[in-house]
Coordinates of N, CA and C in Angstrom, one line a residue:
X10 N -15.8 -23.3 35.0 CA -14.6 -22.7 35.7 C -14.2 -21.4 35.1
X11 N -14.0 -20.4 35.9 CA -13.3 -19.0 35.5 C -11.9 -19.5 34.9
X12 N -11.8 -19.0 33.6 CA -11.0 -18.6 32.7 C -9.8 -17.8 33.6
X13 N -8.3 -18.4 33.3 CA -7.5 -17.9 34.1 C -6.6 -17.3 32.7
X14 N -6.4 -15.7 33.8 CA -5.5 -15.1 32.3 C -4.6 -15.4 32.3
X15 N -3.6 -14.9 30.8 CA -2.6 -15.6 30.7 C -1.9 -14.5 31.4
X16 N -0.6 -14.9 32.0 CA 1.0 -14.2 32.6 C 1.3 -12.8 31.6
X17 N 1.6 -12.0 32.4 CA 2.3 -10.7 31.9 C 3.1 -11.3 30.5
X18 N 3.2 -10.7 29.1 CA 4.4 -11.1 28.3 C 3.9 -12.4 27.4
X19 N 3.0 -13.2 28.0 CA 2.7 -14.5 27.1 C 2.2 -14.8 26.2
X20 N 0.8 -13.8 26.5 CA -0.5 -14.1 25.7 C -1.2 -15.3 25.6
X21 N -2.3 -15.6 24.7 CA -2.9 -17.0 25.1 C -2.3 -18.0 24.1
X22 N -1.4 -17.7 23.5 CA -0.7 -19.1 23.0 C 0.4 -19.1 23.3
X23 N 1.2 -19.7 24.4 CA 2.3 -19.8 24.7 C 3.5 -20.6 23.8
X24 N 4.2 -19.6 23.0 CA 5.3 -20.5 22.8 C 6.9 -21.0 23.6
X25 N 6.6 -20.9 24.8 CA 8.0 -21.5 25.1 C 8.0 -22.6 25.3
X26 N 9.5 -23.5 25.1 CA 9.8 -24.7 25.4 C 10.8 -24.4 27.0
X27 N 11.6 -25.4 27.2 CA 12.6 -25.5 28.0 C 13.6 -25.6 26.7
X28 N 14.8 -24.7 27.3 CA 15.7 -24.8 26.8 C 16.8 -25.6 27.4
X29 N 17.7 -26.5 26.8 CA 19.4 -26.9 27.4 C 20.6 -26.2 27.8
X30 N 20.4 -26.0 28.9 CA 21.8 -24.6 29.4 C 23.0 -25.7 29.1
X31 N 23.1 -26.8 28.7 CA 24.4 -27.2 28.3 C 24.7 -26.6 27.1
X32 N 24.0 -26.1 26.3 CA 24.1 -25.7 24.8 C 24.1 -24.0 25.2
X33 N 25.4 -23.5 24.0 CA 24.9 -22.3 23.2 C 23.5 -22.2 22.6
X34 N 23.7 -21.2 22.3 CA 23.5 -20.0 23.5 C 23.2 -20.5 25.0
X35 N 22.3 -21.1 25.2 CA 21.8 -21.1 26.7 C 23.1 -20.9 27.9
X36 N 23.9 -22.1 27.2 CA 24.6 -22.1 28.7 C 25.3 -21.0 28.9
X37 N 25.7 -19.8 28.4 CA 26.1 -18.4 28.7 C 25.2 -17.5 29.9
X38 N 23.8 -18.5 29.6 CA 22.8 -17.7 30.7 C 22.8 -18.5 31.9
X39 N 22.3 -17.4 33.5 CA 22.2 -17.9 34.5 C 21.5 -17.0 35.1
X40 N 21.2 -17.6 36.4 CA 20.2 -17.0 37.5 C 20.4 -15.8 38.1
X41 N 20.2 -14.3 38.1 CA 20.3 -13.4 39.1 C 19.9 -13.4 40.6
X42 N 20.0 -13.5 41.8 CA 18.9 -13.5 42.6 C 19.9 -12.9 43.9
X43 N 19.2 -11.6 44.8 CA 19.9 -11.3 45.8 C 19.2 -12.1 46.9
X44 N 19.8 -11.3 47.9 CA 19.7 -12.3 49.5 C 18.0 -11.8 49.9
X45 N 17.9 -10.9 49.3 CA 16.3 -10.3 49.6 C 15.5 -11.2 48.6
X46 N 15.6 -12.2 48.4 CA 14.2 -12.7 47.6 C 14.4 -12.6 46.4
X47 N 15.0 -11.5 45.4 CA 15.1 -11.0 43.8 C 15.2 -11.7 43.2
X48 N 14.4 -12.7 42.2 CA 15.1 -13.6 41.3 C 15.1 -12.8 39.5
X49 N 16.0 -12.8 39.0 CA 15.6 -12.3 37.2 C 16.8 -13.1 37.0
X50 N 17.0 -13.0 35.5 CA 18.0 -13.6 34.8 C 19.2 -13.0 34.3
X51 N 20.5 -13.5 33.9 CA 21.4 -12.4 33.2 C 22.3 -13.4 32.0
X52 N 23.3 -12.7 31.7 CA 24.1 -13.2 30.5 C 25.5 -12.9 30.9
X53 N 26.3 -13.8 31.0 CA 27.7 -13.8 30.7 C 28.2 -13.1 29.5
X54 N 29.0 -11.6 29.6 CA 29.2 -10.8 28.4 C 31.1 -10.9 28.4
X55 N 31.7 -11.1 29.6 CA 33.3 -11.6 30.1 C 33.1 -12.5 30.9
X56 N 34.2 -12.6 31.4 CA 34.5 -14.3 32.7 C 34.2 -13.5 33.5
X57 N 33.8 -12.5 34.0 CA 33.4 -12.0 35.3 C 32.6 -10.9 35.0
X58 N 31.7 -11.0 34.2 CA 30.9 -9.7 34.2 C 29.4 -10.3 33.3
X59 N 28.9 -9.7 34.0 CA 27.1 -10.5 33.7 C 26.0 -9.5 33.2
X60 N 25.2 -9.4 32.7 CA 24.6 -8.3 31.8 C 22.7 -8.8 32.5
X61 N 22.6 -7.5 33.2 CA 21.4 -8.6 33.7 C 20.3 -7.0 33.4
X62 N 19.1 -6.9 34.4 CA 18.0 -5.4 34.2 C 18.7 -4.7 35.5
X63 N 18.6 -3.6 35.6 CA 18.8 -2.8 36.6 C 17.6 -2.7 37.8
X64 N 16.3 -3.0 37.2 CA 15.7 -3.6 38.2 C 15.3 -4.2 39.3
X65 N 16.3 -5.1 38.5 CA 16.4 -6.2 39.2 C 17.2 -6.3 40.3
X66 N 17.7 -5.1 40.6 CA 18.7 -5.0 41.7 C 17.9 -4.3 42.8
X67 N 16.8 -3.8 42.7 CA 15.9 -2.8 44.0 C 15.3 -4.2 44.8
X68 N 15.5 -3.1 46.3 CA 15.4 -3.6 46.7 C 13.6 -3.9 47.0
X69 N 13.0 -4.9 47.3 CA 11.1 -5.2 47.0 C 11.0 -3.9 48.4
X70 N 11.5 -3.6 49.2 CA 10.8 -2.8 50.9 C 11.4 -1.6 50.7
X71 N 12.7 -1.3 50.6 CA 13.1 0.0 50.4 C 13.0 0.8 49.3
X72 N 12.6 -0.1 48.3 CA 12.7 0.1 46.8 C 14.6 1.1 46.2
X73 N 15.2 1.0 47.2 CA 16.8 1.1 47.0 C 17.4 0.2 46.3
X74 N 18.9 0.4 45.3 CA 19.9 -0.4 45.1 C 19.9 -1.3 46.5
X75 N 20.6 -2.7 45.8 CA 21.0 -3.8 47.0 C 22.4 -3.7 47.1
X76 N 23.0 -4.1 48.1 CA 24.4 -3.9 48.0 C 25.0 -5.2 47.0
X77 N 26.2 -4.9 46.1 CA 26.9 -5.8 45.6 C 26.9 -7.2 46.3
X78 N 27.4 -7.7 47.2 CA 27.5 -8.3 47.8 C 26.3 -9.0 48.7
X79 N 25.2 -8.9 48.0 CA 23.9 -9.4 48.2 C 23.4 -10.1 46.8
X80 N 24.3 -9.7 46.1 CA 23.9 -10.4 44.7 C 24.4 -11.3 44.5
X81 N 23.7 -12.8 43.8 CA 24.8 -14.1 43.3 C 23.9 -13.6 41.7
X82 N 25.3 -14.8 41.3 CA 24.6 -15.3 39.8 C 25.2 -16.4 39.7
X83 N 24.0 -17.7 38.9 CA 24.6 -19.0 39.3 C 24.5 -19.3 37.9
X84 N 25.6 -19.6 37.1 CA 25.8 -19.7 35.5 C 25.3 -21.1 35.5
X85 N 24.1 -21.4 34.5 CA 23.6 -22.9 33.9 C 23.2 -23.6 34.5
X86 N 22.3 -22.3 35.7 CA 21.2 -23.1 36.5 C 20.2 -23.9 35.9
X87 N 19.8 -24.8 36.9 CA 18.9 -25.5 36.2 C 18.2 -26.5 37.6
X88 N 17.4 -26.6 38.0 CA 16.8 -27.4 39.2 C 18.0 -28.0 40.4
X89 N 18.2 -26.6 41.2 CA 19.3 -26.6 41.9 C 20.5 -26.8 41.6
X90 N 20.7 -27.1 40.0 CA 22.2 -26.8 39.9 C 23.0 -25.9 39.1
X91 N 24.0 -25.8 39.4 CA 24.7 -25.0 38.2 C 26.1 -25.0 37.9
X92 N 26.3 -24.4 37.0 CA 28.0 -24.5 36.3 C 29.2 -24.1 37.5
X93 N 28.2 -22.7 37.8 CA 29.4 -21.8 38.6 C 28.6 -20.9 39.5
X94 N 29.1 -20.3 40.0 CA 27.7 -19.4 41.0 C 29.5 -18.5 41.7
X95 N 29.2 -17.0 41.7 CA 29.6 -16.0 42.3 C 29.3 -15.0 42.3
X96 N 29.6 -14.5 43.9 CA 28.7 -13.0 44.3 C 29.2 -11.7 43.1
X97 N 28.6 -10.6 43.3 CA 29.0 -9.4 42.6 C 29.9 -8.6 43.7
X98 N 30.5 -8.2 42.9 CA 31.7 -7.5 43.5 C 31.4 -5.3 43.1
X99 N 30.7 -5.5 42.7 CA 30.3 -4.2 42.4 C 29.2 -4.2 40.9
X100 N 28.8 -3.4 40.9 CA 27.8 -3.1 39.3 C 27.7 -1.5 38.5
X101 N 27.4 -2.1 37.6 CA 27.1 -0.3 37.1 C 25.7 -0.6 36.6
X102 N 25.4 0.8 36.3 CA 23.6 0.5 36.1 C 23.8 1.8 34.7
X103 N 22.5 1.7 34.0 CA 22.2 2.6 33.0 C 22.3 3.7 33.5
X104 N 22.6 5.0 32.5 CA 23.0 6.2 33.3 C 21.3 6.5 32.9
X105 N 21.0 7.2 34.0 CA 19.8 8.2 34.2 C 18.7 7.2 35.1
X106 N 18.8 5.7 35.1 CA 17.8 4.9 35.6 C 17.6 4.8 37.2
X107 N 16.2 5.4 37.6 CA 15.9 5.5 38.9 C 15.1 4.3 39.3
X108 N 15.1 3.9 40.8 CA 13.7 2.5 40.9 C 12.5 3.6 40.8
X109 N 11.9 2.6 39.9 CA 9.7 3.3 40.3 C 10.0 4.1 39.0
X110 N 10.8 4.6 38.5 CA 10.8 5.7 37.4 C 11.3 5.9 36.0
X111 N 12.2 4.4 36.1 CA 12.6 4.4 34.8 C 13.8 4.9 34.4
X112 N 14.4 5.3 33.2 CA 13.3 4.8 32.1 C 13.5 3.5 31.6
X113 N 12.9 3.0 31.0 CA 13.0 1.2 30.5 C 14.0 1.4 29.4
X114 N 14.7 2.5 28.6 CA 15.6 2.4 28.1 C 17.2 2.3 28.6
X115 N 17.0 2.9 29.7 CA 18.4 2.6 30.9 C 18.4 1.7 31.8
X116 N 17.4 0.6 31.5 CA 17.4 -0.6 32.6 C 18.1 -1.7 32.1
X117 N 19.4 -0.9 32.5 CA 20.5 -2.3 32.2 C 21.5 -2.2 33.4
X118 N 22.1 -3.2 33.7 CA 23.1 -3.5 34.6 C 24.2 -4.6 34.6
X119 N 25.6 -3.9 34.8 CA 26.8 -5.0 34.9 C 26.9 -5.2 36.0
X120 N 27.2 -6.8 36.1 CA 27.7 -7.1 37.6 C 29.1 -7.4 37.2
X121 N 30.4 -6.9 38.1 CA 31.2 -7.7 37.8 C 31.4 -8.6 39.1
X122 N 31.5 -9.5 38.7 CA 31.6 -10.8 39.7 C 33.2 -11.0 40.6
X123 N 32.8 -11.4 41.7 CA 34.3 -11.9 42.7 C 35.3 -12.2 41.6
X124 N 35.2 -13.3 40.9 CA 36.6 -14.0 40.4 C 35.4 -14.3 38.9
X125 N 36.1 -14.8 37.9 CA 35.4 -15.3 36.7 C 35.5 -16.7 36.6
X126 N 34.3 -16.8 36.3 CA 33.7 -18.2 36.3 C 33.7 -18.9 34.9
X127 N 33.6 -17.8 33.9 CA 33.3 -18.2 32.7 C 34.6 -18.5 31.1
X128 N 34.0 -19.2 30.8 CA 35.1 -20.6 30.2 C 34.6 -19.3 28.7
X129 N 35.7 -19.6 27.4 CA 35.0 -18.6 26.7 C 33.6 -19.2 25.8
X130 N 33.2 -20.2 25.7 CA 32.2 -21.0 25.5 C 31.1 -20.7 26.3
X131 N 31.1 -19.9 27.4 CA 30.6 -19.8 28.1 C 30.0 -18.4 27.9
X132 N 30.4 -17.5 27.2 CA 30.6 -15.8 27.0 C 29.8 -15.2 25.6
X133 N 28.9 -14.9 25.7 CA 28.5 -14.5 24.8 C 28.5 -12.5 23.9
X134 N 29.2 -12.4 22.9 CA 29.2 -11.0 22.3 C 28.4 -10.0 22.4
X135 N 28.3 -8.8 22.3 CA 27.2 -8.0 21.9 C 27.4 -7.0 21.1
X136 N 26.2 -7.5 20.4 CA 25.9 -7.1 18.7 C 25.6 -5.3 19.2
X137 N 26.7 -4.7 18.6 CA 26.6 -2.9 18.8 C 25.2 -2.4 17.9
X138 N 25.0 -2.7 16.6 CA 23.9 -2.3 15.7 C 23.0 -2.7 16.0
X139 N 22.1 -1.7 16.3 CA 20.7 -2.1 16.5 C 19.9 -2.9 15.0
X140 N 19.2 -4.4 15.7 CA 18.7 -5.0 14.3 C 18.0 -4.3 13.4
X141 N 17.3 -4.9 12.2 CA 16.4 -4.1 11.6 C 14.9 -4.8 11.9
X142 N 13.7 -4.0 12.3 CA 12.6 -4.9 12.2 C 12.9 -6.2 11.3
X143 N 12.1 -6.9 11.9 CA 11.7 -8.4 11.6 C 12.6 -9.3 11.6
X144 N 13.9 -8.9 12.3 CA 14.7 -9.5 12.3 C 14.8 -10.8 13.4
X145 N 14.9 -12.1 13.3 CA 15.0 -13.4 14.2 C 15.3 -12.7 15.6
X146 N 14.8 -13.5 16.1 CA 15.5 -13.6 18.1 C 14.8 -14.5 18.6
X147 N 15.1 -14.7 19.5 CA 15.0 -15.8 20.6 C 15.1 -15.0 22.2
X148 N 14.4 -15.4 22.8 CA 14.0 -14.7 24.5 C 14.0 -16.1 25.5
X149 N 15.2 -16.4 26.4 CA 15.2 -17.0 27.4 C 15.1 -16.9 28.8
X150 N 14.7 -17.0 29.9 CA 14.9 -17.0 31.1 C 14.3 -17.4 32.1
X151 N 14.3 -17.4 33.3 CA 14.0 -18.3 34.9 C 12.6 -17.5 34.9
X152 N 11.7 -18.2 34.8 CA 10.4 -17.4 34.7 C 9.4 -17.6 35.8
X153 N 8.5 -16.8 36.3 CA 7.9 -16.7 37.3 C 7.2 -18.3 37.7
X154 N 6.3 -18.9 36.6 CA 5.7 -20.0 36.2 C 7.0 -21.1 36.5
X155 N 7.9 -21.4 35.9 CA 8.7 -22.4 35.4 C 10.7 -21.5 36.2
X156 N 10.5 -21.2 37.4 CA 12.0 -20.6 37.7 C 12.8 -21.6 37.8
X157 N 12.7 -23.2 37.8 CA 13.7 -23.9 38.2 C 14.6 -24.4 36.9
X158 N 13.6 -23.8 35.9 CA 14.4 -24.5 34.3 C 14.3 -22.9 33.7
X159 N 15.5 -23.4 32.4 CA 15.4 -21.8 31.2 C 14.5 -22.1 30.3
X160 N 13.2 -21.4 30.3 CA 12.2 -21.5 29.2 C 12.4 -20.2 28.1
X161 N 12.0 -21.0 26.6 CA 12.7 -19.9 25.9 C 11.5 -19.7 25.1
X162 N 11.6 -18.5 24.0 CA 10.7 -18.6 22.9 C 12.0 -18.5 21.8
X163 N 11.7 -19.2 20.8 CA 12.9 -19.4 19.7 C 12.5 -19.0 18.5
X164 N 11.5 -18.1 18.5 CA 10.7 -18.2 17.0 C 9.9 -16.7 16.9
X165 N 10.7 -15.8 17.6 CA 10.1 -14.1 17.8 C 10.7 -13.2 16.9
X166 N 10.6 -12.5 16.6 CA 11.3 -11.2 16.2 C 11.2 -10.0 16.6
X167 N 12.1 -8.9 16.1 CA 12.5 -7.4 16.5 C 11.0 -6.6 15.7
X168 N 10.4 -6.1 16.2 CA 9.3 -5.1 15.2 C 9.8 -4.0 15.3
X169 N 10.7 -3.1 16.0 CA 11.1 -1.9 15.6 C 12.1 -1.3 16.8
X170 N 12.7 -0.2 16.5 CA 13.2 1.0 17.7 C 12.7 2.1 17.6
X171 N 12.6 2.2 19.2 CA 11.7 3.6 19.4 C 12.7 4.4 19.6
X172 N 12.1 5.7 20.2 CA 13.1 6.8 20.9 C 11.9 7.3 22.0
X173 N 12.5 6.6 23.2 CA 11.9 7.4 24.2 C 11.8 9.1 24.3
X174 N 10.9 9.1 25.6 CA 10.9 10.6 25.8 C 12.1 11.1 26.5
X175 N 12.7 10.2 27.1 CA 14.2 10.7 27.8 C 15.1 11.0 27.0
X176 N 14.9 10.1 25.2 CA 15.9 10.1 24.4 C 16.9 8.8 24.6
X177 N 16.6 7.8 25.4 CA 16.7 6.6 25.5 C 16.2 5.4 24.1
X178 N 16.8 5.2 23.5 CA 16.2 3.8 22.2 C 15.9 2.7 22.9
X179 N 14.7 1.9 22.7 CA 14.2 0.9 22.6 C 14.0 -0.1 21.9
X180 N 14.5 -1.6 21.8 CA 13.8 -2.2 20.9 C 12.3 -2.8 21.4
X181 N 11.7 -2.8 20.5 CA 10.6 -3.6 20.7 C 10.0 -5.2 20.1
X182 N 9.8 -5.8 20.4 CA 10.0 -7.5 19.8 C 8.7 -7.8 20.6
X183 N 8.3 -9.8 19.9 CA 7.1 -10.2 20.2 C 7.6 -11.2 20.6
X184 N 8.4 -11.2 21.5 CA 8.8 -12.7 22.1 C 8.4 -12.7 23.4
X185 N 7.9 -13.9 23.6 CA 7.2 -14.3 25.2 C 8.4 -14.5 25.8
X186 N 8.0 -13.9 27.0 CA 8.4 -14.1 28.5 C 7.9 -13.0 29.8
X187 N 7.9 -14.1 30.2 CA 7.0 -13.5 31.8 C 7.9 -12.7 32.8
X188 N 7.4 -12.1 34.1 CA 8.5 -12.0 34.9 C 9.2 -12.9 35.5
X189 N 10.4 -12.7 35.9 CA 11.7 -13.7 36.1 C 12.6 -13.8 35.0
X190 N 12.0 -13.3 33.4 CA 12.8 -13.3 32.6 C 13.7 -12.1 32.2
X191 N 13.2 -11.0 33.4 CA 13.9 -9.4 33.5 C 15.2 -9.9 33.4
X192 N 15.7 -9.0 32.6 CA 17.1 -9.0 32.3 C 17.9 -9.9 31.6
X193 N 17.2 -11.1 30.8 CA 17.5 -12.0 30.0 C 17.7 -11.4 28.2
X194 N 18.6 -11.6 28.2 CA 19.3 -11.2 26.6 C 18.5 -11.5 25.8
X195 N 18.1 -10.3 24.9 CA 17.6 -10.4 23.6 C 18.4 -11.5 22.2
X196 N 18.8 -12.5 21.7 CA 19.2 -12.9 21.1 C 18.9 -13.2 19.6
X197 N 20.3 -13.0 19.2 CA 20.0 -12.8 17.2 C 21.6 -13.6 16.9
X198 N 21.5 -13.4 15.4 CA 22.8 -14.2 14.9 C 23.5 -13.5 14.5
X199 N 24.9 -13.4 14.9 CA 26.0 -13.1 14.1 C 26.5 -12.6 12.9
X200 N 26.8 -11.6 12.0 CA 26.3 -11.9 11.0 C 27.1 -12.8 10.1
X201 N 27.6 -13.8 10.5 CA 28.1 -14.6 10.3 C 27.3 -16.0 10.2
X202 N 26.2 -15.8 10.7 CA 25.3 -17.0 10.2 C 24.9 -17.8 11.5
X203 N 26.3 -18.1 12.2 CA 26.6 -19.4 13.2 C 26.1 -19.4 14.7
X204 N 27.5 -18.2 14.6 CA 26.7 -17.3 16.5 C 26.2 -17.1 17.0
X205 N 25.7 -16.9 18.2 CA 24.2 -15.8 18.8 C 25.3 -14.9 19.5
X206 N 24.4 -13.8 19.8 CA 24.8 -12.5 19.9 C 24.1 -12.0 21.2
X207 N 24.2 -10.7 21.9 CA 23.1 -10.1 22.5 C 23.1 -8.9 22.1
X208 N 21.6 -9.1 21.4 CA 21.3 -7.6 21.1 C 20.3 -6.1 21.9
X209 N 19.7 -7.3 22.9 CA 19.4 -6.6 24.1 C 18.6 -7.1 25.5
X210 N 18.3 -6.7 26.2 CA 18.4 -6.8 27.7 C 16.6 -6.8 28.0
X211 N 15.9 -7.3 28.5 CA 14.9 -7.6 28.4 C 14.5 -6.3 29.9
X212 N 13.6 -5.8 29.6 CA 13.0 -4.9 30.7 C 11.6 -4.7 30.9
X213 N 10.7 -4.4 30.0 CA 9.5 -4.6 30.1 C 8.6 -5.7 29.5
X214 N 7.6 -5.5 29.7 CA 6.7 -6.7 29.1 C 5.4 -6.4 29.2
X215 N 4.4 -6.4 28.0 CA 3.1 -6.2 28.2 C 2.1 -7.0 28.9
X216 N 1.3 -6.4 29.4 CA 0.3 -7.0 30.2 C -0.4 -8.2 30.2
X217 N -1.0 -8.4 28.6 CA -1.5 -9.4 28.3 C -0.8 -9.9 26.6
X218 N -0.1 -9.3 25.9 CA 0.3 -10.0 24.9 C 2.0 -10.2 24.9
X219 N 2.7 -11.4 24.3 CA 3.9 -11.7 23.7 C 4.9 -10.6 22.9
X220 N 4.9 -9.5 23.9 CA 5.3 -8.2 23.4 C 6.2 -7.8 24.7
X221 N 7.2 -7.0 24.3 CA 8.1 -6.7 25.2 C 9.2 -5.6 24.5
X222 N 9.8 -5.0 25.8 CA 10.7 -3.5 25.4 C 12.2 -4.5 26.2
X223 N 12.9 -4.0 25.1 CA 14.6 -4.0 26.0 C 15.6 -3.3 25.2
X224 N 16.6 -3.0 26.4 CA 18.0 -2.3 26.0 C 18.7 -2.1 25.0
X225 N 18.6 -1.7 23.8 CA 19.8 -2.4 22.9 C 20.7 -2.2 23.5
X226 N 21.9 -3.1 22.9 CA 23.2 -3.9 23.6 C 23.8 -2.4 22.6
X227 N 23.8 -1.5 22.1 CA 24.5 -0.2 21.5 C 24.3 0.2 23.3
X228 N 23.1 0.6 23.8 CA 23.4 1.6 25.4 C 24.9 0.7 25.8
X229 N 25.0 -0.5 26.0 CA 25.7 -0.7 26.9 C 27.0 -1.0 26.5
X230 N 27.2 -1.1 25.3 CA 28.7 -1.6 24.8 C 29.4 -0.3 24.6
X231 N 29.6 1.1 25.0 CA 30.1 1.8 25.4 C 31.1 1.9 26.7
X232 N 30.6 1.0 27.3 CA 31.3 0.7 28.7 C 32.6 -0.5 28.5
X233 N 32.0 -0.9 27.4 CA 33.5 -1.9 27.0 C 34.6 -1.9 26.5

């Protein structure tokens, strides 16, 4: 039998499990998905505001922004169900980020949602300092393979920050996840030990290895 490759982001040893959206971190995460088909993931950062890829908001035909109100997010989805689920009421996107062109360091986006849904148990921080290599994370989200549950990797770390050619920073990390996992929060600890944090926003992903680019949560915590 022909040898079937492995998924964008995975490589040939897969570490994800399913993770518990009843539990921290998880249950802070939920489903992005507009009325056009779009499914990625995002993070609860307030009771009404969700931290997802900018991406993930074009539209697949026009390759245009969707309108707000095409967008849900369904907090602690999990095989048709979920905590809370409300449309977006407007978003902001990375400044400079075009569809088709990037850059992967401005592919972030807030939704803020109709009314807030989120309990503060439900809300997760974001860590302003970018980590230092090697530092722990964990990558969760609704993945192309497995969209009806949150599969995570728990066992990756940060390998470095770049500086784009836009002048955009990147982190770069080896944690698996496929597509559907766009815009799922980079996660680390507090430095408090206890916490998880978001330290950044999941955007790219390599072809064939458990390698991936995202946002640090420094682009976006300016807006807060």
């Amino acid at each position: 039998m022909p040898q079937v490759a492995p998924l964008p982001g995975i490589g040939t040893a897969d570490p994800r499990q399913q993770a518990d959206v009843r539990q921290m971190p998880w249950r802070a995460l939920g489903r992005v998905q507009t009325e056009l088909g779009g499914r990625c993931t995002g993070v609860m950062v307030a009771t009404n505001r969700v931290l997802t890829a900018a991406h993930c908001l074009v539209a697949p035909t026009s390759r245009q922004f969707v309108q707000p109100g095409s967008i849900h997010f369904l907090l602690g989805y999990e095989r048709g169900g979920f905590a809370a689920r409300a449309r977006a009421a407007s978003y902001v996107i990375g400044q400079g980020y075009a569809p088709d062109r990037g850059p992967s360091g401005a592919d972030w986006a807030l939704l803020v949602l109709e009314q807030p849904i989120a309990t503060s148990d439900r809300i997760l921080p974001l860590i302003r300092e970018a980590p230092p290599p090697r530092t722990p994370v964990m990558l969760g989200g609704y993945q192309q393979d497995r969209p009806e549950v949150l599969m995570a990797d728990t066992a990756c770390r940060v390998l470095g920050l770049q500086r784009q050619p836009s002048g955009h920073p990147i982190l770069i990390h080896d944690c698996a996840g496929t597509r559907g996992a766009s815009g799922a929060p980079l996660l680390a600890l507090m430095p408090d030990g206890r916490r998880w944090g978001v330290v950044g926003v999941l955007s790219v992903v390599s072809p064939d290895l458990a390698l991936g680019q995202a946002v640090p949560a420094s682009s976006v915590a300016p807006i807060f």
